[in-house]
JSON list of C-alpha atoms in Angstrom, two decimals:
[
{"chain": "A", "resi": 1, "resn": "MET", "atom": "CA", "xyz": [30.25, -52.44, -36.16]},
{"chain": "A", "resi": 2, "resn": "THR", "atom": "CA", "xyz": [30.98, -48.53, -38.15]},
{"chain": "A", "resi": 3, "resn": "VAL", "atom": "CA", "xyz": [28.68, -46.66, -35.98]},
{"chain": "A", "resi": 4, "resn": "ALA", "atom": "CA", "xyz": [29.53, -48.29, -32.94]},
{"chain": "A", "resi": 5, "resn": "VAL", "atom": "CA", "xyz": [33.62, -46.69, -33.83]},
{"chain": "A", "resi": 6, "resn": "ALA", "atom": "CA", "xyz": [31.36, -43.93, -35.09]},
{"chain": "A", "resi": 7, "resn": "ALA", "atom": "CA", "xyz": [29.63, -43.45, -31.93]},
{"chain": "A", "resi": 8, "resn": "LEU", "atom": "CA", "xyz": [32.44, -44.79, -29.14]},
{"chain": "A", "resi": 9, "resn": "GLY", "atom": "CA", "xyz": [34.77, -41.84, -31.00]},
{"chain": "A", "resi": 10, "resn": "THR", "atom": "CA", "xyz": [32.07, -39.06, -30.37]},
{"chain": "A", "resi": 11, "resn": "LEU", "atom": "CA", "xyz": [32.33, -39.88, -27.09]},
{"chain": "A", "resi": 12, "resn": "LEU", "atom": "CA", "xyz": [35.72, -40.06, -26.27]},
{"chain": "A", "resi": 13, "resn": "ALA", "atom": "CA", "xyz": [35.75, -37.21, -27.87]},
{"chain": "A", "resi": 14, "resn": "THR", "atom": "CA", "xyz": [33.36, -34.95, -25.41]},
{"chain": "A", "resi": 15, "resn": "LEU", "atom": "CA", "xyz": [34.35, -36.71, -22.02]},
{"chain": "A", "resi": 16, "resn": "SER", "atom": "CA", "xyz": [38.50, -35.87, -22.91]},
{"chain": "A", "resi": 17, "resn": "ALA", "atom": "CA", "xyz": [37.96, -31.94, -22.89]},
{"chain": "A", "resi": 18, "resn": "CYS", "atom": "CA", "xyz": [35.33, -31.80, -19.49]},
{"chain": "A", "resi": 19, "resn": "GLY", "atom": "CA", "xyz": [36.25, -33.82, -16.88]},
{"chain": "A", "resi": 20, "resn": "SER", "atom": "CA", "xyz": [39.01, -36.94, -17.63]},
{"chain": "A", "resi": 21, "resn": "PRO", "atom": "CA", "xyz": [40.44, -38.08, -14.01]},
{"chain": "A", "resi": 22, "resn": "VAL", "atom": "CA", "xyz": [44.27, -36.38, -14.69]},
{"chain": "A", "resi": 23, "resn": "PRO", "atom": "CA", "xyz": [46.37, -37.43, -11.35]},
{"chain": "A", "resi": 24, "resn": "THR", "atom": "CA", "xyz": [47.56, -33.88, -9.75]},
{"chain": "A", "resi": 25, "resn": "HIS", "atom": "CA", "xyz": [49.69, -32.48, -6.21]},
{"chain": "A", "resi": 26, "resn": "GLY", "atom": "CA", "xyz": [46.13, -32.71, -3.60]},
{"chain": "A", "resi": 27, "resn": "ALA", "atom": "CA", "xyz": [42.99, -31.71, -4.39]},
{"chain": "A", "resi": 28, "resn": "GLN", "atom": "CA", "xyz": [42.26, -28.08, -4.20]},
{"chain": "A", "resi": 29, "resn": "GLY", "atom": "CA", "xyz": [39.59, -27.07, -2.30]},
{"chain": "A", "resi": 30, "resn": "ALA", "atom": "CA", "xyz": [36.65, -28.89, -0.52]},
{"chain": "A", "resi": 31, "resn": "ARG", "atom": "CA", "xyz": [33.01, -29.65, -1.20]},
{"chain": "A", "resi": 32, "resn": "GLY", "atom": "CA", "xyz": [31.13, -27.25, -0.19]},
{"chain": "A", "resi": 33, "resn": "ARG", "atom": "CA", "xyz": [27.18, -27.09, 1.42]},
{"chain": "A", "resi": 34, "resn": "HIS", "atom": "CA", "xyz": [24.54, -26.80, -0.24]},
{"chain": "A", "resi": 35, "resn": "ALA", "atom": "CA", "xyz": [24.06, -22.41, 0.41]},
{"chain": "A", "resi": 36, "resn": "PRO", "atom": "CA", "xyz": [20.47, -21.06, 1.25]},
{"chain": "A", "resi": 37, "resn": "THR", "atom": "CA", "xyz": [18.04, -20.68, -2.23]},
{"chain": "A", "resi": 38, "resn": "ALA", "atom": "CA", "xyz": [16.09, -18.29, -0.76]},
{"chain": "A", "resi": 39, "resn": "ALA", "atom": "CA", "xyz": [16.31, -14.93, -3.31]},
{"chain": "A", "resi": 40, "resn": "THR", "atom": "CA", "xyz": [17.71, -11.60, -1.98]},
{"chain": "A", "resi": 41, "resn": "PRO", "atom": "CA", "xyz": [17.67, -8.34, -2.65]},
{"chain": "A", "resi": 42, "resn": "GLY", "atom": "CA", "xyz": [20.83, -7.38, -5.52]},
{"chain": "A", "resi": 43, "resn": "PRO", "atom": "CA", "xyz": [22.65, -5.20, -7.21]},
{"chain": "A", "resi": 44, "resn": "THR", "atom": "CA", "xyz": [21.22, -3.43, -10.60]},
{"chain": "A", "resi": 45, "resn": "ARG", "atom": "CA", "xyz": [23.49, -5.40, -12.21]},
{"chain": "A", "resi": 46, "resn": "VAL", "atom": "CA", "xyz": [26.24, -8.77, -11.99]},
{"chain": "A", "resi": 47, "resn": "PRO", "atom": "CA", "xyz": [28.62, -8.21, -8.96]},
{"chain": "A", "resi": 48, "resn": "GLY", "atom": "CA", "xyz": [32.37, -8.53, -10.08]},
{"chain": "A", "resi": 49, "resn": "VAL", "atom": "CA", "xyz": [31.60, -8.05, -13.91]},
{"chain": "A", "resi": 50, "resn": "GLY", "atom": "CA", "xyz": [33.84, -5.44, -15.84]},
{"chain": "A", "resi": 51, "resn": "ASP", "atom": "CA", "xyz": [32.12, -3.27, -18.31]},
{"chain": "A", "resi": 52, "resn": "ARG", "atom": "CA", "xyz": [33.81, -5.62, -22.09]},
{"chain": "A", "resi": 53, "resn": "LEU", "atom": "CA", "xyz": [31.89, -8.64, -20.26]},
{"chain": "A", "resi": 54, "resn": "TYR", "atom": "CA", "xyz": [29.05, -7.42, -18.58]},
{"chain": "A", "resi": 55, "resn": "ARG", "atom": "CA", "xyz": [27.96, -5.81, -22.24]},
{"chain": "A", "resi": 56, "resn": "ARG", "atom": "CA", "xyz": [28.57, -9.30, -23.17]},
{"chain": "A", "resi": 57, "resn": "ILE", "atom": "CA", "xyz": [25.57, -10.44, -21.28]},
{"chain": "A", "resi": 58, "resn": "PRO", "atom": "CA", "xyz": [21.37, -10.76, -24.05]},
{"chain": "A", "resi": 59, "resn": "ALA", "atom": "CA", "xyz": [19.93, -7.82, -22.98]},
{"chain": "A", "resi": 60, "resn": "ASP", "atom": "CA", "xyz": [16.59, -10.00, -22.54]},
{"chain": "A", "resi": 61, "resn": "SER", "atom": "CA", "xyz": [19.08, -12.92, -20.27]},
{"chain": "A", "resi": 62, "resn": "ARG", "atom": "CA", "xyz": [16.67, -12.99, -16.77]},
{"chain": "A", "resi": 63, "resn": "GLN", "atom": "CA", "xyz": [19.31, -15.86, -15.29]},
{"chain": "A", "resi": 64, "resn": "VAL", "atom": "CA", "xyz": [23.01, -15.12, -15.26]},
{"chain": "A", "resi": 65, "resn": "VAL", "atom": "CA", "xyz": [25.65, -18.19, -13.62]},
{"chain": "A", "resi": 66, "resn": "ALA", "atom": "CA", "xyz": [28.42, -16.87, -12.83]},
{"chain": "A", "resi": 67, "resn": "VAL", "atom": "CA", "xyz": [32.09, -19.01, -11.76]},
{"chain": "A", "resi": 68, "resn": "TYR", "atom": "CA", "xyz": [34.59, -16.23, -10.06]},
{"chain": "A", "resi": 69, "resn": "GLY", "atom": "CA", "xyz": [37.70, -18.34, -10.31]},
{"chain": "A", "resi": 70, "resn": "GLU", "atom": "CA", "xyz": [39.39, -17.85, -6.79]},
{"chain": "A", "resi": 71, "resn": "HIS", "atom": "CA", "xyz": [42.88, -16.46, -8.97]},
{"chain": "A", "resi": 72, "resn": "ARG", "atom": "CA", "xyz": [44.36, -17.17, -12.79]},
{"chain": "A", "resi": 73, "resn": "ASP", "atom": "CA", "xyz": [45.90, -20.67, -12.16]},
{"chain": "A", "resi": 74, "resn": "SER", "atom": "CA", "xyz": [43.60, -21.82, -9.83]},
{"chain": "A", "resi": 75, "resn": "ALA", "atom": "CA", "xyz": [40.77, -24.69, -9.84]},
{"chain": "A", "resi": 76, "resn": "VAL", "atom": "CA", "xyz": [39.38, -23.55, -6.71]},
{"chain": "A", "resi": 77, "resn": "SER", "atom": "CA", "xyz": [36.11, -21.41, -7.78]},
{"chain": "A", "resi": 78, "resn": "ARG", "atom": "CA", "xyz": [32.74, -20.24, -6.83]},
{"chain": "A", "resi": 79, "resn": "VAL", "atom": "CA", "xyz": [29.58, -20.64, -9.15]},
{"chain": "A", "resi": 80, "resn": "VAL", "atom": "CA", "xyz": [26.44, -18.08, -7.65]},
{"chain": "A", "resi": 81, "resn": "LEU", "atom": "CA", "xyz": [22.78, -18.28, -9.74]},
{"chain": "A", "resi": 82, "resn": "TYR", "atom": "CA", "xyz": [21.43, -14.72, -10.40]},
{"chain": "A", "resi": 83, "resn": "THR", "atom": "CA", "xyz": [18.27, -13.53, -11.35]},
{"chain": "A", "resi": 84, "resn": "ARG", "atom": "CA", "xyz": [16.96, -10.15, -13.02]},
{"chain": "A", "resi": 85, "resn": "GLN", "atom": "CA", "xyz": [13.85, -8.71, -11.76]},
{"chain": "A", "resi": 86, "resn": "GLY", "atom": "CA", "xyz": [13.13, -5.51, -13.00]},
{"chain": "A", "resi": 87, "resn": "ALA", "atom": "CA", "xyz": [15.88, -3.92, -13.09]},
{"chain": "A", "resi": 88, "resn": "ARG", "atom": "CA", "xyz": [18.00, -5.75, -9.77]},
{"chain": "A", "resi": 89, "resn": "TRP", "atom": "CA", "xyz": [20.17, -9.52, -10.39]},
{"chain": "A", "resi": 90, "resn": "ARG", "atom": "CA", "xyz": [19.09, -11.41, -7.21]},
{"chain": "A", "resi": 91, "resn": "THR", "atom": "CA", "xyz": [21.33, -14.02, -6.09]},
{"chain": "A", "resi": 92, "resn": "VAL", "atom": "CA", "xyz": [19.04, -17.45, -5.76]},
{"chain": "A", "resi": 93, "resn": "GLY", "atom": "CA", "xyz": [22.17, -19.74, -4.53]},
{"chain": "A", "resi": 94, "resn": "SER", "atom": "CA", "xyz": [26.36, -19.79, -4.35]},
{"chain": "A", "resi": 95, "resn": "TRP", "atom": "CA", "xyz": [28.31, -22.75, -4.04]},
{"chain": "A", "resi": 96, "resn": "PRO", "atom": "CA", "xyz": [31.60, -23.73, -3.63]},
{"chain": "A", "resi": 97, "resn": "ALA", "atom": "CA", "xyz": [32.64, -24.97, -7.10]},
{"chain": "A", "resi": 98, "resn": "HIS", "atom": "CA", "xyz": [35.76, -26.57, -9.21]},
{"chain": "A", "resi": 99, "resn": "ASN", "atom": "CA", "xyz": [37.65, -24.78, -12.94]},
{"chain": "A", "resi": 100, "resn": "GLY", "atom": "CA", "xyz": [40.10, -26.91, -14.49]},
{"chain": "A", "resi": 101, "resn": "ARG", "atom": "CA", "xyz": [42.56, -27.89, -12.64]},
{"chain": "A", "resi": 102, "resn": "GLY", "atom": "CA", "xyz": [44.98, -25.40, -14.61]},
{"chain": "A", "resi": 103, "resn": "GLY", "atom": "CA", "xyz": [42.99, -22.41, -13.70]},
{"chain": "A", "resi": 104, "resn": "TRP", "atom": "CA", "xyz": [41.50, -19.50, -16.78]},
{"chain": "A", "resi": 105, "resn": "THR", "atom": "CA", "xyz": [42.23, -18.73, -19.98]},
{"chain": "A", "resi": 106, "resn": "THR", "atom": "CA", "xyz": [41.37, -16.15, -23.03]},
{"chain": "A", "resi": 107, "resn": "HIS", "atom": "CA", "xyz": [42.22, -18.52, -25.16]},
{"chain": "A", "resi": 108, "resn": "HIS", "atom": "CA", "xyz": [42.00, -21.65, -24.69]},
{"chain": "A", "resi": 109, "resn": "HIS", "atom": "CA", "xyz": [42.84, -24.73, -26.68]},
{"chain": "A", "resi": 110, "resn": "GLU", "atom": "CA", "xyz": [42.82, -28.61, -26.52]},
{"chain": "A", "resi": 111, "resn": "GLY", "atom": "CA", "xyz": [44.47, -30.02, -23.62]},
{"chain": "A", "resi": 112, "resn": "ASP", "atom": "CA", "xyz": [46.02, -26.36, -21.54]},
{"chain": "A", "resi": 113, "resn": "GLN", "atom": "CA", "xyz": [43.49, -27.57, -19.06]},
{"chain": "A", "resi": 114, "resn": "ARG", "atom": "CA", "xyz": [42.46, -23.92, -18.55]},
{"chain": "A", "resi": 115, "resn": "SER", "atom": "CA", "xyz": [38.51, -22.92, -18.20]},
{"chain": "A", "resi": 116, "resn": "PRO", "atom": "CA", "xyz": [37.86, -19.66, -20.73]},
{"chain": "A", "resi": 117, "resn": "VAL", "atom": "CA", "xyz": [37.12, -17.37, -19.64]},
{"chain": "A", "resi": 118, "resn": "GLY", "atom": "CA", "xyz": [33.41, -15.56, -21.87]},
{"chain": "A", "resi": 119, "resn": "VAL", "atom": "CA", "xyz": [30.21, -15.28, -21.00]},
{"chain": "A", "resi": 120, "resn": "PHE", "atom": "CA", "xyz": [28.20, -18.32, -23.11]},
{"chain": "A", "resi": 121, "resn": "THR", "atom": "CA", "xyz": [25.03, -19.51, -23.39]},
{"chain": "A", "resi": 122, "resn": "LEU", "atom": "CA", "xyz": [23.70, -22.47, -21.73]},
{"chain": "A", "resi": 123, "resn": "THR", "atom": "CA", "xyz": [20.89, -24.46, -23.82]},
{"chain": "A", "resi": 124, "resn": "ASP", "atom": "CA", "xyz": [21.36, -27.51, -23.37]},
{"chain": "A", "resi": 125, "resn": "ALA", "atom": "CA", "xyz": [21.45, -30.77, -20.60]},
{"chain": "A", "resi": 126, "resn": "GLY", "atom": "CA", "xyz": [21.39, -34.07, -19.58]},
{"chain": "A", "resi": 127, "resn": "GLY", "atom": "CA", "xyz": [23.21, -36.73, -18.22]},
{"chain": "A", "resi": 128, "resn": "VAL", "atom": "CA", "xyz": [22.68, -40.69, -16.36]},
{"chain": "A", "resi": 129, "resn": "LEU", "atom": "CA", "xyz": [20.60, -40.27, -13.95]},
{"chain": "A", "resi": 130, "resn": "ALA", "atom": "CA", "xyz": [16.55, -38.70, -15.27]},
{"chain": "A", "resi": 131, "resn": "ASP", "atom": "CA", "xyz": [15.47, -34.88, -15.91]},
{"chain": "A", "resi": 132, "resn": "PRO", "atom": "CA", "xyz": [15.00, -33.08, -12.47]},
{"chain": "A", "resi": 133, "resn": "GLY", "atom": "CA", "xyz": [12.37, -30.89, -13.40]},
{"chain": "A", "resi": 134, "resn": "THR", "atom": "CA", "xyz": [14.78, -28.77, -15.90]},
{"chain": "A", "resi": 135, "resn": "ARG", "atom": "CA", "xyz": [12.71, -26.42, -19.05]},
{"chain": "A", "resi": 136, "resn": "LEU", "atom": "CA", "xyz": [15.95, -27.30, -20.80]},
{"chain": "A", "resi": 137, "resn": "PRO", "atom": "CA", "xyz": [15.81, -29.76, -23.48]},
{"chain": "A", "resi": 138, "resn": "TYR", "atom": "CA", "xyz": [17.46, -33.33, -21.54]},
{"chain": "A", "resi": 139, "resn": "ASP", "atom": "CA", "xyz": [19.14, -35.64, -23.16]},
{"chain": "A", "resi": 140, "resn": "ARG", "atom": "CA", "xyz": [18.72, -38.99, -20.51]},
{"chain": "A", "resi": 141, "resn": "ASP", "atom": "CA", "xyz": [21.56, -41.39, -21.60]},
{"chain": "A", "resi": 142, "resn": "GLU", "atom": "CA", "xyz": [23.53, -43.81, -19.06]},
{"chain": "A", "resi": 143, "resn": "GLY", "atom": "CA", "xyz": [25.82, -44.98, -21.53]},
{"chain": "A", "resi": 144, "resn": "ALA", "atom": "CA", "xyz": [26.51, -41.61, -23.41]},
{"chain": "A", "resi": 145, "resn": "TYR", "atom": "CA", "xyz": [26.97, -40.21, -19.82]},
{"chain": "A", "resi": 146, "resn": "ALA", "atom": "CA", "xyz": [29.02, -43.23, -17.52]},
{"chain": "A", "resi": 147, "resn": "PRO", "atom": "CA", "xyz": [32.48, -42.23, -17.83]},
{"chain": "A", "resi": 148, "resn": "PRO", "atom": "CA", "xyz": [35.17, -44.53, -19.00]},
{"chain": "A", "resi": 149, "resn": "PRO", "atom": "CA", "xyz": [35.39, -47.71, -16.56]},
{"chain": "A", "resi": 150, "resn": "GLU", "atom": "CA", "xyz": [39.15, -46.79, -16.61]},
{"chain": "A", "resi": 151, "resn": "TRP", "atom": "CA", "xyz": [38.21, -43.80, -14.52]},
{"chain": "A", "resi": 152, "resn": "ASP", "atom": "CA", "xyz": [38.68, -44.12, -10.10]},
{"chain": "A", "resi": 153, "resn": "ALA", "atom": "CA", "xyz": [36.22, -43.79, -8.18]},
{"chain": "A", "resi": 154, "resn": "ALA", "atom": "CA", "xyz": [36.33, -40.28, -7.13]},
{"chain": "A", "resi": 155, "resn": "HIS", "atom": "CA", "xyz": [34.81, -39.59, -10.96]},
{"chain": "A", "resi": 156, "resn": "ARG", "atom": "CA", "xyz": [32.19, -42.38, -11.43]},
{"chain": "A", "resi": 157, "resn": "HIS", "atom": "CA", "xyz": [29.04, -39.88, -11.10]},
{"chain": "A", "resi": 158, "resn": "ASP", "atom": "CA", "xyz": [31.08, -36.48, -12.62]},
{"chain": "A", "resi": 159, "resn": "PHE", "atom": "CA", "xyz": [28.17, -37.13, -15.70]},
{"chain": "A", "resi": 160, "resn": "ASP", "atom": "CA", "xyz": [24.69, -37.86, -13.65]},
{"chain": "A", "resi": 161, "resn": "TYR", "atom": "CA", "xyz": [23.80, -34.48, -14.38]},
{"chain": "A", "resi": 162, "resn": "VAL", "atom": "CA", "xyz": [25.56, -32.07, -16.93]},
{"chain": "A", "resi": 163, "resn": "ILE", "atom": "CA", "xyz": [24.73, -28.82, -18.20]},
{"chain": "A", "resi": 164, "resn": "ALA", "atom": "CA", "xyz": [26.45, -27.58, -22.38]},
{"chain": "A", "resi": 165, "resn": "ILE", "atom": "CA", "xyz": [28.71, -24.58, -21.60]},
{"chain": "A", "resi": 166, "resn": "ASP", "atom": "CA", "xyz": [28.14, -23.12, -25.76]},
{"chain": "A", "resi": 167, "resn": "TYR", "atom": "CA", "xyz": [31.70, -22.83, -25.90]},
{"chain": "A", "resi": 168, "resn": "ASN", "atom": "CA", "xyz": [33.34, -24.35, -29.84]},
{"chain": "A", "resi": 169, "resn": "ARG", "atom": "CA", "xyz": [29.88, -26.33, -29.43]},
{"chain": "A", "resi": 170, "resn": "VAL", "atom": "CA", "xyz": [26.44, -26.75, -31.85]},
{"chain": "A", "resi": 171, "resn": "LYS", "atom": "CA", "xyz": [22.94, -24.92, -29.55]},
{"chain": "A", "resi": 172, "resn": "GLY", "atom": "CA", "xyz": [20.56, -27.06, -30.11]},
{"chain": "A", "resi": 173, "resn": "THR", "atom": "CA", "xyz": [21.86, -31.03, -29.46]},
{"chain": "A", "resi": 174, "resn": "PRO", "atom": "CA", "xyz": [22.51, -32.68, -26.79]},
{"chain": "A", "resi": 175, "resn": "PRO", "atom": "CA", "xyz": [25.56, -32.07, -24.43]},
{"chain": "A", "resi": 176, "resn": "ARG", "atom": "CA", "xyz": [27.30, -35.10, -25.65]},
{"chain": "A", "resi": 177, "resn": "ASP", "atom": "CA", "xyz": [28.09, -34.33, -29.82]},
{"chain": "A", "resi": 178, "resn": "ALA", "atom": "CA", "xyz": [31.34, -33.68, -30.08]},
{"chain": "A", "resi": 179, "resn": "THR", "atom": "CA", "xyz": [30.78, -31.16, -33.08]},
{"chain": "A", "resi": 180, "resn": "ARG", "atom": "CA", "xyz": [33.42, -28.36, -33.61]},
{"chain": "A", "resi": 181, "resn": "PRO", "atom": "CA", "xyz": [32.09, -25.63, -35.43]},
{"chain": "A", "resi": 182, "resn": "TRP", "atom": "CA", "xyz": [35.93, -23.59, -34.68]},
{"chain": "A", "resi": 183, "resn": "GLY", "atom": "CA", "xyz": [37.82, -26.81, -35.13]},
{"chain": "A", "resi": 184, "resn": "THR", "atom": "CA", "xyz": [39.02, -29.71, -32.40]},
{"chain": "A", "resi": 185, "resn": "ASP", "atom": "CA", "xyz": [42.19, -27.22, -31.61]},
{"chain": "A", "resi": 186, "resn": "LYS", "atom": "CA", "xyz": [40.13, -24.85, -29.43]},
{"chain": "A", "resi": 187, "resn": "GLY", "atom": "CA", "xyz": [38.79, -27.68, -27.59]},
{"chain": "A", "resi": 188, "resn": "GLY", "atom": "CA", "xyz": [34.89, -28.86, -26.67]},
{"chain": "A", "resi": 189, "resn": "GLY", "atom": "CA", "xyz": [32.85, -30.22, -24.78]},
{"chain": "A", "resi": 190, "resn": "ILE", "atom": "CA", "xyz": [33.02, -28.31, -22.05]},
{"chain": "A", "resi": 191, "resn": "TRP", "atom": "CA", "xyz": [30.48, -28.63, -18.90]},
{"chain": "A", "resi": 192, "resn": "LEU", "atom": "CA", "xyz": [28.43, -27.50, -15.85]},
{"chain": "A", "resi": 193, "resn": "HIS", "atom": "CA", "xyz": [28.85, -31.31, -14.44]},
{"chain": "A", "resi": 194, "resn": "MET", "atom": "CA", "xyz": [29.00, -32.92, -10.59]},
{"chain": "A", "resi": 195, "resn": "ASP", "atom": "CA", "xyz": [32.23, -32.38, -8.55]},
{"chain": "A", "resi": 196, "resn": "HIS", "atom": "CA", "xyz": [34.86, -35.30, -7.43]},
{"chain": "A", "resi": 197, "resn": "GLY", "atom": "CA", "xyz": [36.24, -32.53, -4.94]},
{"chain": "A", "resi": 198, "resn": "SER", "atom": "CA", "xyz": [39.30, -31.34, -7.53]},
{"chain": "A", "resi": 199, "resn": "GLY", "atom": "CA", "xyz": [40.12, -29.56, -10.66]},
{"chain": "A", "resi": 200, "resn": "THR", "atom": "CA", "xyz": [38.95, -30.83, -13.53]},
{"chain": "A", "resi": 201, "resn": "SER", "atom": "CA", "xyz": [40.42, -30.06, -17.53]},
{"chain": "A", "resi": 202, "resn": "ALA", "atom": "CA", "xyz": [38.15, -27.35, -18.20]},
{"chain": "A", "resi": 203, "resn": "CYS", "atom": "CA", "xyz": [34.88, -27.57, -16.73]},
{"chain": "A", "resi": 204, "resn": "VAL", "atom": "CA", "xyz": [33.08, -25.84, -13.68]},
{"chain": "A", "resi": 205, "resn": "SER", "atom": "CA", "xyz": [32.05, -28.58, -11.20]},
{"chain": "A", "resi": 206, "resn": "VAL", "atom": "CA", "xyz": [29.36, -28.17, -8.44]},
{"chain": "A", "resi": 207, "resn": "SER", "atom": "CA", "xyz": [27.68, -30.23, -5.84]},
{"chain": "A", "resi": 208, "resn": "ARG", "atom": "CA", "xyz": [24.89, -32.40, -6.91]},
{"chain": "A", "resi": 209, "resn": "LYS", "atom": "CA", "xyz": [22.00, -29.46, -4.97]},
{"chain": "A", "resi": 210, "resn": "ALA", "atom": "CA", "xyz": [23.47, -27.12, -6.69]},
{"chain": "A", "resi": 211, "resn": "MET", "atom": "CA", "xyz": [23.33, -28.86, -10.13]},
{"chain": "A", "resi": 212, "resn": "GLU", "atom": "CA", "xyz": [19.24, -29.88, -9.29]},
{"chain": "A", "resi": 213, "resn": "VAL", "atom": "CA", "xyz": [19.04, -26.37, -8.04]},
{"chain": "A", "resi": 214, "resn": "LEU", "atom": "CA", "xyz": [20.28, -25.82, -11.75]},
{"chain": "A", "resi": 215, "resn": "LEU", "atom": "CA", "xyz": [18.54, -26.76, -13.63]},
{"chain": "A", "resi": 216, "resn": "ARG", "atom": "CA", "xyz": [14.87, -26.34, -11.75]},
{"chain": "A", "resi": 217, "resn": "THR", "atom": "CA", "xyz": [16.16, -22.65, -12.75]},
{"chain": "A", "resi": 218, "resn": "LEU", "atom": "CA", "xyz": [17.59, -22.20, -15.40]},
{"chain": "A", "resi": 219, "resn": "ASP", "atom": "CA", "xyz": [14.73, -21.64, -18.34]},
{"chain": "A", "resi": 220, "resn": "PRO", "atom": "CA", "xyz": [15.11, -21.13, -22.33]},
{"chain": "A", "resi": 221, "resn": "ALA", "atom": "CA", "xyz": [12.44, -17.97, -22.12]},
{"chain": "A", "resi": 222, "resn": "GLY", "atom": "CA", "xyz": [15.29, -16.50, -19.47]},
{"chain": "A", "resi": 223, "resn": "ASP", "atom": "CA", "xyz": [18.31, -16.33, -21.93]},
{"chain": "A", "resi": 224, "resn": "PRO", "atom": "CA", "xyz": [20.60, -18.05, -19.42]},
{"chain": "A", "resi": 225, "resn": "VAL", "atom": "CA", "xyz": [24.05, -17.50, -19.79]},
{"chain": "A", "resi": 226, "resn": "VAL", "atom": "CA", "xyz": [27.39, -18.53, -18.00]},
{"chain": "A", "resi": 227, "resn": "VAL", "atom": "CA", "xyz": [29.34, -16.03, -17.21]},
{"chain": "A", "resi": 228, "resn": "MET", "atom": "CA", "xyz": [33.08, -17.51, -16.20]},
{"chain": "A", "resi": 229, "resn": "GLY", "atom": "CA", "xyz": [37.26, -16.16, -15.30]},
{"chain": "A", "resi": 230, "resn": "ASP", "atom": "CA", "xyz": [38.90, -15.71, -12.47]},
{"chain": "A", "resi": 231, "resn": "ARG", "atom": "CA", "xyz": [37.83, -12.15, -10.28]},
{"chain": "A", "resi": 232, "resn": "ALA", "atom": "CA", "xyz": [40.51, -9.96, -11.11]},
{"chain": "A", "resi": 233, "resn": "THR", "atom": "CA", "xyz": [39.98, -10.99, -14.81]},
{"chain": "A", "resi": 234, "resn": "LEU", "atom": "CA", "xyz": [35.57, -10.94, -14.19]},
{"chain": "A", "resi": 235, "resn": "THR", "atom": "CA", "xyz": [36.12, -7.89, -13.10]},
{"chain": "A", "resi": 236, "resn": "ALA", "atom": "CA", "xyz": [38.89, -5.93, -15.76]},
{"chain": "A", "resi": 237, "resn": "TRP", "atom": "CA", "xyz": [37.10, -7.47, -18.98]}
]
């Protein structure tokens, strides 16, 4: 019984940070259609990212998921997947997305309903559904990633696919691992996951098609990272 209670506590700690539905004054933004995935010529650096943040991208990284928030207090954003070929970054896909329902922050803490601005590695994935063909370590667990039964129907598939954003977590562990190296006050359990049509508690959400492209493209050998924040802060930093 002790083991069961501990496991339930870990699950609730993880899910509460990521996508728990909270009453809002209407959905912010709408689901968009899947963008073409054909690679197109790109610039020599990731667009819309200032020098300070760009320097945080590892020199060996060849894959960047950029999350461009509409503005500081908006839950509407766009996710663009870039891959580096030689000296140039090429666009693989671009999709409408949502971030924290409160917008963005450079000092994220538990419960602030804002997504953290920064550059974070992407090392682990999982979800309710079977591995769609990712090279990332994939943790399939229907029970662990199933939303609590009290969540409404719009959120029932949030965690069918998830990719852990390495903010205040232990790399190399399943996304459901609720360990918080910086302490619980700094929040955690921040994922890329499937969209429900409005803002999240701190995660970034996109369509199922987008998640499938991300999972099938991201490769540990490419040192994938996410660069995320509202457009003004991303550019200024």
